[in-house]
Amino acid sequence: MIYRDASFADIYFTALNMRDRDFEEISAVSFCEDRESLAIEIGRVWSTSGNCLACCSNDGKPIAILNYVPIRPGVWSMGLFATNKIKQIGLSLTKLVCYDIIPALDRAKAHRVECHSIEGYDDVHRWLEFCGMRKESVIRKYGKNGEDFINFAWVRGNMSIPFQTSSEVH
């Protein structure tokens, strides 16, 4: 996998081609109703937010977009969406999150990294937990059509950073 700072074009392309379930999840918390307008909106916001990566196949074509941004002091939000080709980079993407992103946020003194995911997106929920996040709560009627979402978080002091040995944990 190749990764780079995501451009508007990377984000737009990936959003237009995102998995159906990703579209369902993200559009549930957006004013956008179709892929085109959602791709433009995500591209506009995420391309200027900093900490946004295009995770690409070896030929440089984006497959997933990963974004992690501070939302208040010590608290970060993480988001990801991908095309149906995610399995091509899944292992590398998991290593990037577990070995690089979460530890970097830990070194930056983040005490919380969180994300929200639509209820029933079990494959994604298992992946989040594999990466060290834990289910905290169900947020009832969080989506624009009354969809429930699950809040996942990595919280300093409640769990170790994924894949570190006990001697490496602060």
Coordinates of C-alpha atoms in Angstrom, one line a residue:
M1 CA 0.0 0.0 0.0
I2 CA 1.1 3.5 -0.8
Y3 CA -0.3 6.4 1.3
R4 CA 0.0 10.1 0.8
D5 CA -1.7 13.3 1.9
A6 CA -5.2 13.1 0.3
S7 CA -6.1 15.7 -2.3
F8 CA -9.6 16.8 -3.2
A9 CA -9.4 14.5 -6.3
D10 CA -8.4 11.5 -4.1
I11 CA -11.2 12.1 -1.7
Y12 CA -13.8 12.8 -4.4
F13 CA -12.8 9.7 -6.5
T14 CA -12.9 7.4 -3.4
A15 CA -16.2 8.9 -2.1
L16 CA -17.9 8.5 -5.5
N17 CA -16.8 4.8 -5.5
M18 CA -17.2 4.1 -1.8
R19 CA -18.8 0.9 -0.6
D20 CA -22.6 1.0 -0.4
R21 CA -22.6 0.5 3.4
D22 CA -20.1 3.4 3.8
F23 CA -22.4 5.6 1.7
E24 CA -25.3 4.6 3.9
E25 CA -23.3 5.4 7.1
I26 CA -21.9 8.7 6.0
S27 CA -25.0 10.0 4.2
A28 CA -27.0 9.3 7.4
V29 CA -25.1 12.1 9.1
S30 CA -25.0 14.5 6.2
F31 CA -27.4 16.8 4.5
C32 CA -26.3 15.3 1.2
E33 CA -28.7 12.8 -0.5
D34 CA -26.6 11.4 -3.4
R35 CA -23.0 10.2 -4.0
E36 CA -22.0 13.2 -6.1
S37 CA -23.0 15.9 -3.6
L38 CA -21.6 13.8 -0.7
A39 CA -18.3 13.3 -2.6
I40 CA -18.0 17.1 -3.2
E41 CA -18.8 17.9 0.4
I42 CA -16.4 15.4 1.9
G43 CA -13.7 16.4 -0.5
R44 CA -14.2 20.1 0.4
V45 CA -14.1 19.5 4.1
W46 CA -11.6 16.7 4.5
S47 CA -9.0 18.0 1.9
T48 CA -8.5 21.1 4.1
S49 CA -8.7 19.5 7.5
G50 CA -5.1 18.2 7.7
N51 CA -4.3 14.6 8.7
C52 CA -6.2 13.1 5.8
L53 CA -4.5 10.2 4.0
A54 CA -5.2 8.5 0.7
C55 CA -4.5 4.8 1.1
C56 CA -3.7 3.5 -2.4
S57 CA -3.0 0.4 -4.4
N58 CA 0.6 0.1 -5.6
D59 CA -0.4 1.8 -8.8
G60 CA -1.4 4.9 -6.8
K61 CA -5.1 4.7 -7.2
P62 CA -6.9 5.6 -4.0
I63 CA -8.8 2.8 -2.2
A64 CA -9.5 4.3 1.2
I65 CA -9.5 7.7 2.8
L66 CA -8.5 8.0 6.5
N67 CA -9.0 11.2 8.4
Y68 CA -8.1 12.0 12.0
V69 CA -8.7 15.4 13.4
P70 CA -8.7 17.1 16.8
I71 CA -12.2 18.0 17.8
R72 CA -11.3 19.5 21.2
P73 CA -8.1 19.5 23.4
G74 CA -6.9 15.9 23.7
V75 CA -9.8 14.4 21.8
W76 CA -9.5 13.3 18.2
S77 CA -12.1 11.9 15.7
M78 CA -11.1 9.3 13.2
G79 CA -13.0 8.5 10.0
L80 CA -12.5 6.1 7.1
F81 CA -14.3 5.1 4.0
A82 CA -13.2 2.9 1.2
T83 CA -14.1 1.3 -2.2
N84 CA -14.9 -2.3 -2.7
K85 CA -11.2 -2.9 -3.3
I86 CA -10.4 -2.5 0.4
K87 CA -9.2 -6.1 0.8
Q88 CA -6.2 -5.3 -1.4
I89 CA -4.8 -3.0 1.3
G90 CA -6.6 -4.2 4.4
L91 CA -3.6 -5.6 6.2
S92 CA -1.4 -2.6 5.4
L93 CA -4.1 -0.2 6.4
T94 CA -4.6 -2.0 9.7
K95 CA -0.9 -1.8 10.4
L96 CA -0.8 1.9 9.5
V97 CA -3.6 2.6 12.0
C98 CA -2.3 0.3 14.8
Y99 CA 1.5 0.9 14.5
D100 CA 1.5 4.5 13.3
I101 CA -1.6 6.6 13.7
I102 CA -2.8 5.5 17.2
P103 CA 0.7 5.6 18.7
A104 CA 1.3 9.0 17.1
L105 CA -1.9 10.3 18.6
D106 CA -0.8 8.9 22.0
R107 CA 2.6 10.7 21.7
A108 CA 0.6 13.9 20.8
K109 CA -1.0 13.4 24.2
A110 CA -4.5 12.5 22.9
H111 CA -6.4 11.1 25.8
R112 CA -9.3 10.0 23.5
V113 CA -9.7 8.9 19.9
E114 CA -13.3 8.2 18.8
C115 CA -15.5 7.4 15.9
H116 CA -19.1 6.7 15.3
S117 CA -20.4 3.9 13.1
I118 CA -23.9 3.0 12.0
E119 CA -25.4 0.1 13.9
G120 CA -25.2 -3.2 12.1
Y121 CA -21.9 -2.5 10.3
D122 CA -20.4 -5.5 12.0
D123 CA -17.3 -6.0 9.8
V124 CA -16.2 -2.4 10.5
H125 CA -17.1 -2.8 14.2
R126 CA -14.9 -5.9 14.5
W127 CA -12.0 -4.0 12.7
L128 CA -12.3 -1.0 15.1
E129 CA -12.1 -3.3 18.1
F130 CA -9.2 -5.2 16.5
C131 CA -7.4 -1.8 16.2
G132 CA -7.9 -1.2 20.0
M133 CA -11.1 0.8 20.1
R134 CA -13.9 -0.3 22.3
K135 CA -17.7 0.1 22.0
E136 CA -18.8 2.7 24.6
S137 CA -22.5 3.4 23.8
V138 CA -25.3 3.3 21.3
I139 CA -26.3 6.8 20.2
R140 CA -30.0 6.4 19.6
K141 CA -31.6 8.1 16.6
Y142 CA -28.3 9.8 15.6
G143 CA -28.8 9.6 11.8
K144 CA -31.1 11.8 9.8
N145 CA -33.6 9.0 9.3
G146 CA -33.4 7.9 12.9
E147 CA -30.5 5.4 12.5
D148 CA -28.7 4.3 15.6
F149 CA -24.9 4.7 15.7
I150 CA -22.4 3.1 18.0
N151 CA -19.7 5.2 19.6
F152 CA -16.2 3.6 19.6
A153 CA -13.2 5.0 21.4
W154 CA -9.6 4.4 22.4
V155 CA -9.2 6.1 25.8
R156 CA -5.9 6.6 27.5
G157 CA -5.5 4.6 30.6
N158 CA -8.3 2.2 29.9
M159 CA -6.4 0.1 27.3
S160 CA -3.0 -0.2 25.8
I161 CA -2.0 1.0 22.3
P162 CA -2.7 -1.8 19.9
F163 CA 0.2 -4.3 19.4
Q164 CA 2.6 -2.8 21.8
T165 CA 4.4 -4.9 24.3
S166 CA 3.7 -4.1 28.0
S167 CA 7.2 -2.5 28.3
E168 CA 6.3 0.0 25.5
V169 CA 3.0 1.2 27.0
H170 CA 3.2 4.5 28.9

